[in-house]
């Protein structure tokens, strides 16, 4: 009797949002503790470890992604309001922005165009499929916006989410060394470059260097989210018009 | 109550953004338009207020958690990632480095150009 009861409970859990939601929050809690314990080591970024642990859990318990997402959707839904909320830090950086808006704007447009086009071109050269190329294009933008853009241009939003997180970690790992090598001391410049190329994860790293670099990185992250959302769909249309068949 | 009021404001802006995007067939995501509209509102009003600060702090303070459910979706694309690991890895590393270098050097260049011009004028 006990055995059938357990089986029934498991059937219930598989079809209820409760399991996916609870297990996501519990796993993230463990992953975050691990990250703090390792001295905020970017390789143990809580997003990556949580995703890894959850995938192992789902595979071991033979739970499909669709069943998991019954619960996961409640957290996923908050990406929308979180994107709207980016207006608040952007507003708070307004006085800083007024002083340097021309160089910031030019660098931002250059960074957004180079970021999207270079990732697509490199992926194409190494033989990636059209969906992968399109999923890579918004890789430098904060995930909620990148996923929206990916869906818009014909990429795979979930794949984009993963690529965005990995991009942020790469930027956070390489950024400071790269600026040292380029002999750039200006924390404003470093922050803008970090935010444009490595969004929120890069911004978290920038705050560890200095408050000014962090503020500029946050500003660049929000502005490049605007700029990419506005520029990228048109750019993709242009690529499709000039090279018919390349992205389909 | 602050948090609830703040999240309501954010949802209203997202809703207006989504409806506007669909109404006019725009290519930007609805939440991004919502962000632009909220930003304009903040500039006009001259501040966010306690309710918005509370909701924004809660959402952006744990922003990375919100990416998890979508990220777990990579299990669906596991074979794609394995098949295309080389182009994906190359694109992510090289493009991130190139983007960083181009952005930083462009900003330094424009700043120098503007400083030179203001010296020449003065």
mmCIF file of C-alpha atoms in Angstrom:
data_model
loop_
_atom_site.group_PDB
_atom_site.id
_atom_site.type_symbol
_atom_site.label_atom_id
_atom_site.label_comp_id
_atom_site.label_asym_id
_atom_site.label_seq_id
_atom_site.Cartn_x
_atom_site.Cartn_y
_atom_site.Cartn_z
ATOM 1 C CA UNK A 1 0.000 0.000 0.000
ATOM 2 C CA UNK A 2 2.727 2.377 0.974
ATOM 3 C CA UNK A 3 4.390 1.804 -2.383
ATOM 4 C CA UNK A 4 1.311 2.791 -4.386
ATOM 5 C CA UNK A 5 0.829 5.861 -2.167
ATOM 6 C CA UNK A 6 4.369 7.008 -2.930
ATOM 7 C CA UNK A 7 3.807 6.414 -6.624
ATOM 8 C CA UNK A 8 0.612 8.464 -6.494
ATOM 9 C CA UNK A 9 2.392 11.286 -4.676
ATOM 10 C CA UNK A 10 5.122 11.247 -7.337
ATOM 11 C CA UNK A 11 2.496 11.402 -10.105
ATOM 12 C CA UNK A 12 0.936 14.379 -8.335
ATOM 13 C CA UNK A 13 4.289 16.163 -7.991
ATOM 14 C CA UNK A 14 5.076 15.619 -11.665
ATOM 15 C CA UNK A 15 1.918 17.420 -12.754
ATOM 16 C CA UNK A 16 1.956 20.182 -10.107
ATOM 17 C CA UNK A 17 3.875 23.477 -10.427
ATOM 18 C CA UNK A 18 4.927 23.083 -6.768
ATOM 19 C CA UNK A 19 7.904 20.790 -7.487
ATOM 20 C CA UNK A 20 9.499 22.904 -10.254
ATOM 21 C CA UNK A 21 9.122 26.141 -8.293
ATOM 22 C CA UNK A 22 10.369 24.784 -4.944
ATOM 23 C CA UNK A 23 13.299 22.868 -6.380
ATOM 24 C CA UNK A 24 14.424 25.969 -8.351
ATOM 25 C CA UNK A 25 14.459 28.176 -5.242
ATOM 26 C CA UNK A 26 16.138 25.519 -3.066
ATOM 27 C CA UNK A 27 18.848 24.819 -5.663
ATOM 28 C CA UNK A 28 19.521 28.531 -6.198
ATOM 29 C CA UNK A 29 19.889 28.933 -2.421
ATOM 30 C CA UNK A 30 22.533 26.181 -2.330
ATOM 31 C CA UNK A 31 24.299 27.548 -5.450
ATOM 32 C CA UNK A 32 24.414 31.072 -4.016
ATOM 33 C CA UNK A 33 25.925 29.798 -0.754
ATOM 34 C CA UNK A 34 28.543 27.881 -2.745
ATOM 35 C CA UNK A 35 29.407 31.072 -4.699
ATOM 36 C CA UNK A 36 29.818 33.190 -1.536
ATOM 37 C CA UNK A 37 31.825 30.366 0.123
ATOM 38 C CA UNK A 38 34.226 30.360 -2.879
ATOM 39 C CA UNK A 39 34.856 34.108 -2.487
ATOM 40 C CA UNK A 40 32.523 35.141 -5.383
ATOM 41 C CA UNK A 41 34.577 33.137 -7.883
ATOM 42 C CA UNK A 42 33.007 33.923 -11.304
ATOM 43 C CA UNK A 43 33.440 30.288 -12.391
ATOM 44 C CA UNK A 44 30.903 29.313 -9.703
ATOM 45 C CA UNK A 45 28.360 31.858 -10.933
ATOM 46 C CA UNK A 46 25.113 30.774 -9.218
ATOM 47 C CA UNK A 47 23.141 30.769 -12.486
ATOM 48 C CA UNK A 48 25.471 28.198 -14.078
ATOM 49 C CA UNK A 49 25.643 25.930 -11.016
ATOM 50 C CA UNK A 50 21.860 26.126 -10.436
ATOM 51 C CA UNK A 51 21.130 25.258 -14.068
ATOM 52 C CA UNK A 52 23.630 22.381 -13.945
ATOM 53 C CA UNK A 53 22.261 20.927 -10.699
ATOM 54 C CA UNK A 54 18.644 21.264 -11.870
ATOM 55 C CA UNK A 55 19.357 19.507 -15.179
ATOM 56 C CA UNK A 56 21.025 16.616 -13.309
ATOM 57 C CA UNK A 57 18.024 16.447 -10.926
ATOM 58 C CA UNK A 58 15.517 16.424 -13.795
ATOM 59 C CA UNK A 59 17.447 13.729 -15.692
ATOM 60 C CA UNK A 60 17.788 11.529 -12.574
ATOM 61 C CA UNK A 61 14.075 11.844 -11.736
ATOM 62 C CA UNK A 62 13.037 11.411 -15.387
ATOM 63 C CA UNK A 63 11.198 14.747 -15.344
ATOM 64 C CA UNK A 64 10.729 16.502 -18.698
ATOM 65 C CA UNK A 65 11.514 20.209 -19.205
ATOM 66 C CA UNK A 66 7.818 20.877 -19.871
ATOM 67 C CA UNK A 67 6.868 19.314 -16.506
ATOM 68 C CA UNK A 68 9.574 21.352 -14.749
ATOM 69 C CA UNK A 69 8.505 24.577 -16.482
ATOM 70 C CA UNK A 70 4.975 24.232 -15.008
ATOM 71 C CA UNK A 71 6.596 25.628 -11.854
ATOM 72 C CA UNK A 72 9.556 27.429 -13.439
ATOM 73 C CA UNK A 73 7.251 29.722 -15.414
ATOM 74 C CA UNK A 74 6.368 31.686 -12.261
ATOM 75 C CA UNK A 75 10.004 32.775 -11.861
ATOM 76 C CA UNK A 76 10.475 33.127 -15.627
ATOM 77 C CA UNK A 77 7.504 35.504 -15.782
ATOM 78 C CA UNK A 78 9.281 38.021 -13.519
ATOM 79 C CA UNK A 79 11.853 38.727 -16.292
ATOM 80 C CA UNK A 80 9.290 41.124 -17.837
ATOM 81 C CA UNK A 81 8.804 43.410 -14.818
ATOM 82 C CA UNK A 82 12.570 43.119 -14.089
ATOM 83 C CA UNK A 83 13.295 44.565 -17.545
ATOM 84 C CA UNK A 84 10.912 47.460 -16.912
ATOM 85 C CA UNK A 85 12.643 47.973 -13.543
ATOM 86 C CA UNK A 86 16.006 48.652 -15.314
ATOM 87 C CA UNK A 87 14.621 52.167 -15.945
ATOM 88 C CA UNK A 88 15.257 53.006 -12.268
ATOM 89 C CA UNK A 89 19.086 52.514 -12.160
ATOM 90 C CA UNK A 90 19.275 54.129 -15.602
ATOM 91 C CA UNK A 91 17.454 57.197 -14.230
ATOM 92 C CA UNK A 92 19.798 57.272 -11.227
ATOM 93 C CA UNK A 93 22.829 57.462 -13.580
ATOM 94 C CA UNK A 94 21.365 60.398 -15.510
ATOM 95 C CA UNK A 95 23.533 63.174 -13.949
ATOM 96 C CA UNK A 96 26.707 61.176 -14.690
ATOM 97 C CA UNK A 97 25.548 60.506 -18.230
ATOM 98 C CA UNK A 98 24.895 64.191 -19.012
ATOM 99 C CA UNK A 99 28.617 64.998 -18.740
ATOM 100 C CA UNK A 100 29.851 62.315 -21.160
ATOM 101 C CA UNK A 101 26.858 61.473 -23.316
ATOM 102 C CA UNK A 102 28.480 61.995 -26.746
ATOM 103 C CA UNK A 103 31.478 59.621 -26.280
ATOM 104 C CA UNK A 104 29.212 57.129 -24.474
ATOM 105 C CA UNK A 105 26.650 57.150 -27.283
ATOM 106 C CA UNK A 106 29.223 56.662 -30.068
ATOM 107 C CA UNK A 107 31.011 53.871 -28.152
ATOM 108 C CA UNK A 108 27.683 52.236 -27.375
ATOM 109 C CA UNK A 109 26.492 52.094 -30.987
ATOM 110 C CA UNK A 110 29.920 50.801 -32.092
ATOM 111 C CA UNK A 111 29.902 48.148 -29.351
ATOM 112 C CA UNK A 112 26.343 46.998 -30.035
ATOM 113 C CA UNK A 113 26.930 46.651 -33.795
ATOM 114 C CA UNK A 114 30.320 44.936 -33.421
ATOM 115 C CA UNK A 115 29.022 42.649 -30.662
ATOM 116 C CA UNK A 116 26.081 41.341 -32.677
ATOM 117 C CA UNK A 117 27.764 41.198 -36.098
ATOM 118 C CA UNK A 118 31.058 39.669 -34.917
ATOM 119 C CA UNK A 119 29.342 36.875 -32.972
ATOM 120 C CA UNK A 120 27.193 36.037 -36.004
ATOM 121 C CA UNK A 121 30.140 36.207 -38.422
ATOM 122 C CA UNK A 122 32.447 34.066 -36.248
ATOM 123 C CA UNK A 123 29.707 31.461 -35.663
ATOM 124 C CA UNK A 124 29.020 31.394 -39.420
ATOM 125 C CA UNK A 125 32.704 30.979 -40.300
ATOM 126 C CA UNK A 126 32.942 27.984 -37.930
ATOM 127 C CA UNK A 127 29.837 26.428 -39.465
ATOM 128 C CA UNK A 128 27.004 27.085 -36.983
ATOM 129 C CA UNK A 129 23.380 26.533 -38.045
ATOM 130 C CA UNK A 130 21.124 29.556 -38.780
ATOM 131 C CA UNK A 131 19.122 29.164 -35.523
ATOM 132 C CA UNK A 132 22.327 29.046 -33.485
ATOM 133 C CA UNK A 133 23.674 32.134 -35.307
ATOM 134 C CA UNK A 134 20.424 34.022 -34.592
ATOM 135 C CA UNK A 135 20.420 32.854 -30.951
ATOM 136 C CA UNK A 136 23.988 34.200 -30.571
ATOM 137 C CA UNK A 137 23.271 37.675 -31.982
ATOM 138 C CA UNK A 138 21.870 39.223 -28.748
ATOM 139 C CA UNK A 139 24.423 37.440 -26.487
ATOM 140 C CA UNK A 140 25.788 40.687 -24.950
ATOM 141 C CA UNK A 141 22.389 41.938 -23.746
ATOM 142 C CA UNK A 142 20.873 41.244 -20.336
ATOM 143 C CA UNK A 143 18.883 37.977 -20.536
ATOM 144 C CA UNK A 144 15.269 39.218 -20.306
ATOM 145 C CA UNK A 145 15.819 41.573 -23.252
ATOM 146 C CA UNK A 146 18.049 39.141 -25.175
ATOM 147 C CA UNK A 147 15.381 36.434 -25.005
ATOM 148 C CA UNK A 148 12.743 38.812 -26.325
ATOM 149 C CA UNK A 149 15.028 39.830 -29.211
ATOM 150 C CA UNK A 150 15.972 36.201 -29.938
ATOM 151 C CA UNK A 151 12.309 35.252 -30.266
ATOM 152 C CA UNK A 152 11.704 38.311 -32.467
ATOM 153 C CA UNK A 153 14.487 37.490 -34.969
ATOM 154 C CA UNK A 154 13.900 33.707 -35.113
ATOM 155 C CA UNK A 155 16.437 32.383 -32.596
ATOM 156 C CA UNK A 156 15.807 29.977 -29.710
ATOM 157 C CA UNK A 157 15.141 32.051 -26.537
ATOM 158 C CA UNK A 158 16.232 29.311 -24.075
ATOM 159 C CA UNK A 159 19.479 28.765 -25.974
ATOM 160 C CA UNK A 160 20.016 32.546 -25.989
ATOM 161 C CA UNK A 161 19.543 32.636 -22.199
ATOM 162 C CA UNK A 162 22.359 30.113 -21.755
ATOM 163 C CA UNK A 163 24.642 31.915 -24.249
ATOM 164 C CA UNK A 164 23.989 35.245 -22.479
ATOM 165 C CA UNK A 165 25.005 33.848 -19.095
ATOM 166 C CA UNK A 166 28.201 32.297 -20.505
ATOM 167 C CA UNK A 167 29.040 35.585 -22.306
ATOM 168 C CA UNK A 168 28.701 37.490 -19.018
ATOM 169 C CA UNK A 169 31.064 35.086 -17.268
ATOM 170 C CA UNK A 170 33.645 35.322 -20.116
ATOM 171 C CA UNK A 171 33.473 39.151 -19.975
ATOM 172 C CA UNK A 172 33.818 39.212 -16.188
ATOM 173 C CA UNK A 173 36.823 36.862 -16.353
ATOM 174 C CA UNK A 174 38.708 38.613 -19.202
ATOM 175 C CA UNK A 175 37.697 42.272 -18.736
ATOM 176 C CA UNK A 176 40.181 43.595 -16.184
ATOM 177 C CA UNK A 177 43.190 41.841 -17.806
ATOM 178 C CA UNK A 178 42.163 43.187 -21.208
ATOM 179 C CA UNK A 179 41.934 46.807 -19.960
ATOM 180 C CA UNK A 180 45.310 46.438 -18.278
ATOM 181 C CA UNK A 181 46.759 45.203 -21.566
ATOM 182 C CA UNK A 182 45.138 48.113 -23.476
ATOM 183 C CA UNK A 183 46.485 50.508 -20.805
ATOM 184 C CA UNK A 184 43.048 51.971 -20.087
ATOM 185 C CA UNK A 185 42.825 53.521 -16.603
ATOM 186 C CA UNK A 186 39.584 55.491 -16.909
ATOM 187 C CA UNK A 187 36.964 53.622 -14.850
ATOM 188 C CA UNK A 188 34.211 55.279 -16.893
ATOM 189 C CA UNK A 189 35.579 53.810 -20.136
ATOM 190 C CA UNK A 190 36.176 50.396 -18.533
ATOM 191 C CA UNK A 191 32.641 50.360 -17.155
ATOM 192 C CA UNK A 192 31.009 51.236 -20.490
ATOM 193 C CA UNK A 193 33.012 48.533 -22.314
ATOM 194 C CA UNK A 194 32.153 45.969 -19.624
ATOM 195 C CA UNK A 195 28.413 46.768 -19.617
ATOM 196 C CA UNK A 196 28.112 46.743 -23.420
ATOM 197 C CA UNK A 197 29.877 43.379 -23.802
ATOM 198 C CA UNK A 198 29.015 41.490 -20.589
ATOM 199 C CA UNK A 199 25.705 42.979 -19.248
ATOM 200 C CA UNK A 200 24.685 42.208 -15.626
ATOM 201 C CA UNK A 201 27.353 39.641 -14.763
ATOM 202 C CA UNK A 202 30.052 42.021 -16.067
ATOM 203 C CA UNK A 203 28.440 44.832 -14.075
ATOM 204 C CA UNK A 204 28.639 42.783 -10.872
ATOM 205 C CA UNK A 205 32.373 42.298 -11.577
ATOM 206 C CA UNK A 206 32.795 46.034 -12.351
ATOM 207 C CA UNK A 207 31.355 46.952 -8.926
ATOM 208 C CA UNK A 208 34.141 44.870 -7.336
ATOM 209 C CA UNK A 209 36.731 47.100 -9.087
ATOM 210 C CA UNK A 210 35.184 50.483 -8.226
ATOM 211 C CA UNK A 211 31.762 52.091 -7.663
ATOM 212 C CA UNK A 212 32.319 54.332 -10.707
ATOM 213 C CA UNK A 213 33.130 51.418 -13.020
ATOM 214 C CA UNK A 214 30.058 49.604 -11.688
ATOM 215 C CA UNK A 215 27.757 52.588 -12.227
ATOM 216 C CA UNK A 216 28.978 53.125 -15.803
ATOM 217 C CA UNK A 217 28.709 49.408 -16.524
ATOM 218 C CA UNK A 218 25.106 49.351 -15.261
ATOM 219 C CA UNK A 219 24.340 52.378 -17.384
ATOM 220 C CA UNK A 220 25.898 50.757 -20.485
ATOM 221 C CA UNK A 221 23.995 47.534 -19.820
ATOM 222 C CA UNK A 222 20.630 49.354 -19.747
ATOM 223 C CA UNK A 223 21.457 51.572 -22.754
ATOM 224 C CA UNK A 224 22.751 48.684 -24.881
ATOM 225 C CA UNK A 225 19.567 46.767 -24.063
ATOM 226 C CA UNK A 226 17.603 49.664 -25.632
ATOM 227 C CA UNK A 227 20.003 50.027 -28.552
ATOM 228 C CA UNK A 228 20.158 46.314 -29.392
ATOM 229 C CA UNK A 229 16.373 45.917 -29.185
ATOM 230 C CA UNK A 230 15.959 48.834 -31.595
ATOM 231 C CA UNK A 231 18.888 48.109 -33.983
ATOM 232 C CA UNK A 232 19.158 44.325 -34.172
ATOM 233 C CA UNK A 233 15.866 43.315 -35.884
ATOM 234 C CA UNK A 234 16.561 45.825 -38.688
ATOM 235 C CA UNK A 235 20.157 44.617 -38.965
ATOM 236 C CA UNK A 236 18.997 40.993 -39.323
ATOM 237 C CA UNK A 237 16.526 42.049 -42.048
ATOM 238 C CA UNK A 238 19.406 43.797 -43.842
ATOM 239 C CA UNK A 239 21.659 40.707 -43.596
ATOM 240 C CA UNK A 240 18.778 38.586 -44.939
ATOM 241 C CA UNK A 241 18.252 41.017 -47.842
ATOM 242 C CA UNK A 242 21.963 41.201 -48.770
ATOM 243 C CA UNK A 243 22.708 37.467 -48.289
ATOM 244 C CA UNK A 244 19.466 35.657 -49.142
ATOM 245 C CA UNK A 245 19.330 32.131 -47.738
ATOM 246 C CA UNK A 246 22.108 32.711 -45.181
ATOM 247 C CA UNK A 247 19.855 32.854 -42.104
ATOM 248 C CA UNK A 248 16.997 30.579 -43.085
ATOM 249 C CA UNK B 1 2.536 47.414 0.761
ATOM 250 C CA UNK B 2 5.394 49.348 -0.919
ATOM 251 C CA UNK B 3 6.577 46.217 -2.736
ATOM 252 C CA UNK B 4 3.072 45.387 -3.975
ATOM 253 C CA UNK B 5 2.471 48.943 -5.233
ATOM 254 C CA UNK B 6 5.873 48.952 -6.925
ATOM 255 C CA UNK B 7 5.348 45.619 -8.690
ATOM 256 C CA UNK B 8 1.910 46.852 -9.816
ATOM 257 C CA UNK B 9 3.503 49.942 -11.409
ATOM 258 C CA UNK B 10 6.080 47.740 -13.196
ATOM 259 C CA UNK B 11 3.364 45.380 -14.471
ATOM 260 C CA UNK B 12 1.220 48.293 -15.711
ATOM 261 C CA UNK B 13 4.190 49.678 -17.714
ATOM 262 C CA UNK B 14 4.926 46.213 -19.105
ATOM 263 C CA UNK B 15 1.261 45.819 -20.077
ATOM 264 C CA UNK B 16 1.210 49.205 -21.829
ATOM 265 C CA UNK B 17 4.478 48.250 -23.590
ATOM 266 C CA UNK B 18 3.154 44.860 -24.763
ATOM 267 C CA UNK B 19 -0.158 46.312 -25.987
ATOM 268 C CA UNK B 20 1.580 49.193 -27.825
ATOM 269 C CA UNK B 21 4.092 46.861 -29.512
ATOM 270 C CA UNK B 22 1.271 44.614 -30.788
ATOM 271 C CA UNK B 23 -0.945 47.529 -31.767
ATOM 272 C CA UNK B 24 1.714 49.160 -33.960
ATOM 273 C CA UNK B 25 3.593 45.991 -34.980
ATOM 274 C CA UNK B 26 6.876 47.253 -33.479
ATOM 275 C CA UNK B 27 9.981 45.025 -33.471
ATOM 276 C CA UNK B 28 11.165 45.814 -29.912
ATOM 277 C CA UNK B 29 10.125 43.559 -27.001
ATOM 278 C CA UNK B 30 7.165 44.909 -24.962
ATOM 279 C CA UNK B 31 9.071 45.076 -21.642
ATOM 280 C CA UNK B 32 11.812 47.197 -23.314
ATOM 281 C CA UNK B 33 9.190 49.714 -24.460
ATOM 282 C CA UNK B 34 7.797 49.588 -20.897
ATOM 283 C CA UNK B 35 11.298 50.396 -19.598
ATOM 284 C CA UNK B 36 11.604 53.365 -22.000
ATOM 285 C CA UNK B 37 8.164 54.681 -20.929
ATOM 286 C CA UNK B 38 8.995 54.285 -17.227
ATOM 287 C CA UNK B 39 12.327 56.058 -17.770
ATOM 288 C CA UNK B 40 10.540 59.005 -19.440
ATOM 289 C CA UNK B 41 8.047 59.082 -16.550
ATOM 290 C CA UNK B 42 10.891 59.164 -13.996
ATOM 291 C CA UNK B 43 12.589 62.061 -15.813
ATOM 292 C CA UNK B 44 9.302 64.015 -15.841
ATOM 293 C CA UNK B 45 8.403 63.138 -12.219
ATOM 294 C CA UNK B 46 11.964 63.609 -10.970
ATOM 295 C CA UNK B 47 12.268 60.404 -8.902
ATOM 296 C CA UNK B 48 11.188 56.812 -8.400
ATOM 297 C CA UNK B 49 9.632 56.905 -4.918
ATOM 298 C CA UNK B 50 9.611 54.250 -2.198
ATOM 299 C CA UNK B 51 7.224 51.823 -3.901
ATOM 300 C CA UNK B 52 9.251 51.565 -7.124
ATOM 301 C CA UNK B 53 12.572 51.479 -5.240
ATOM 302 C CA UNK B 54 11.343 48.561 -3.134
ATOM 303 C CA UNK B 55 10.094 46.457 -6.064
ATOM 304 C CA UNK B 56 13.116 47.322 -8.247
ATOM 305 C CA UNK B 57 15.559 46.456 -5.471
ATOM 306 C CA UNK B 58 13.878 43.087 -4.902
ATOM 307 C CA UNK B 59 13.792 42.161 -8.599
ATOM 308 C CA UNK B 60 17.219 43.438 -9.672
ATOM 309 C CA UNK B 61 18.934 42.295 -6.449
ATOM 310 C CA UNK B 62 18.302 38.646 -7.409
ATOM 311 C CA UNK B 63 18.159 39.156 -11.168
ATOM 312 C CA UNK B 64 20.269 36.069 -11.889
ATOM 313 C CA UNK B 65 17.627 33.734 -10.335
ATOM 314 C CA UNK B 66 15.142 34.828 -12.977
ATOM 315 C CA UNK B 67 17.356 33.403 -15.777
ATOM 316 C CA UNK B 68 17.345 29.896 -14.282
ATOM 317 C CA UNK B 69 14.095 28.389 -15.702
ATOM 318 C CA UNK B 70 15.030 29.507 -19.238
ATOM 319 C CA UNK B 71 18.595 28.310 -18.761
ATOM 320 C CA UNK B 72 17.424 24.840 -17.711
ATOM 321 C CA UNK B 73 15.866 24.784 -21.199
ATOM 322 C CA UNK B 74 19.367 24.077 -22.505
ATOM 323 C CA UNK B 75 18.659 20.406 -21.677
ATOM 324 C CA UNK B 76 16.311 20.516 -24.673
ATOM 325 C CA UNK B 77 19.192 21.869 -26.840
ATOM 326 C CA UNK B 78 21.896 19.615 -25.411
ATOM 327 C CA UNK B 79 22.604 17.804 -28.682
ATOM 328 C CA UNK B 80 22.669 21.109 -30.599
ATOM 329 C CA UNK B 81 25.233 22.565 -28.195
ATOM 330 C CA UNK B 82 27.351 19.383 -28.392
ATOM 331 C CA UNK B 83 27.179 19.392 -32.219
ATOM 332 C CA UNK B 84 28.062 23.075 -32.508
ATOM 333 C CA UNK B 85 30.351 23.562 -29.509
ATOM 334 C CA UNK B 86 33.253 24.921 -31.586
ATOM 335 C CA UNK B 87 31.405 27.769 -33.403
ATOM 336 C CA UNK B 88 29.565 28.627 -30.165
ATOM 337 C CA UNK B 89 32.732 28.747 -28.037
ATOM 338 C CA UNK B 90 34.664 30.715 -30.691
ATOM 339 C CA UNK B 91 31.828 33.205 -31.201
ATOM 340 C CA UNK B 92 31.355 33.802 -27.456
ATOM 341 C CA UNK B 93 35.027 34.289 -26.526
ATOM 342 C CA UNK B 94 36.308 36.161 -29.613
ATOM 343 C CA UNK B 95 33.232 38.362 -30.028
ATOM 344 C CA UNK B 96 33.204 39.335 -26.341
ATOM 345 C CA UNK B 97 36.889 40.350 -26.496
ATOM 346 C CA UNK B 98 36.448 42.261 -29.790
ATOM 347 C CA UNK B 99 33.323 44.048 -28.472
ATOM 348 C CA UNK B 100 35.139 45.122 -25.304
ATOM 349 C CA UNK B 101 38.185 46.413 -27.186
ATOM 350 C CA UNK B 102 36.158 48.277 -29.843
ATOM 351 C CA UNK B 103 33.845 49.895 -27.258
ATOM 352 C CA UNK B 104 36.712 51.024 -24.996
ATOM 353 C CA UNK B 105 38.919 52.351 -27.834
ATOM 354 C CA UNK B 106 35.982 54.159 -29.492
ATOM 355 C CA UNK B 107 35.105 55.942 -26.256
ATOM 356 C CA UNK B 108 38.753 56.894 -25.602
ATOM 357 C CA UNK B 109 39.085 58.112 -29.209
ATOM 358 C CA UNK B 110 35.938 60.273 -29.159
ATOM 359 C CA UNK B 111 36.925 61.762 -25.772
ATOM 360 C CA UNK B 112 40.383 62.700 -27.137
ATOM 361 C CA UNK B 113 38.826 64.156 -30.288
ATOM 362 C CA UNK B 114 36.431 66.307 -28.218
ATOM 363 C CA UNK B 115 39.203 67.444 -25.849
ATOM 364 C CA UNK B 116 41.386 68.404 -28.829
ATOM 365 C CA UNK B 117 38.552 70.321 -30.479
ATOM 366 C CA UNK B 118 37.726 72.268 -27.298
ATOM 367 C CA UNK B 119 41.462 73.105 -26.906
ATOM 368 C CA UNK B 120 41.609 74.293 -30.526
ATOM 369 C CA UNK B 121 38.481 76.422 -30.029
ATOM 370 C CA UNK B 122 39.779 77.867 -26.758
#
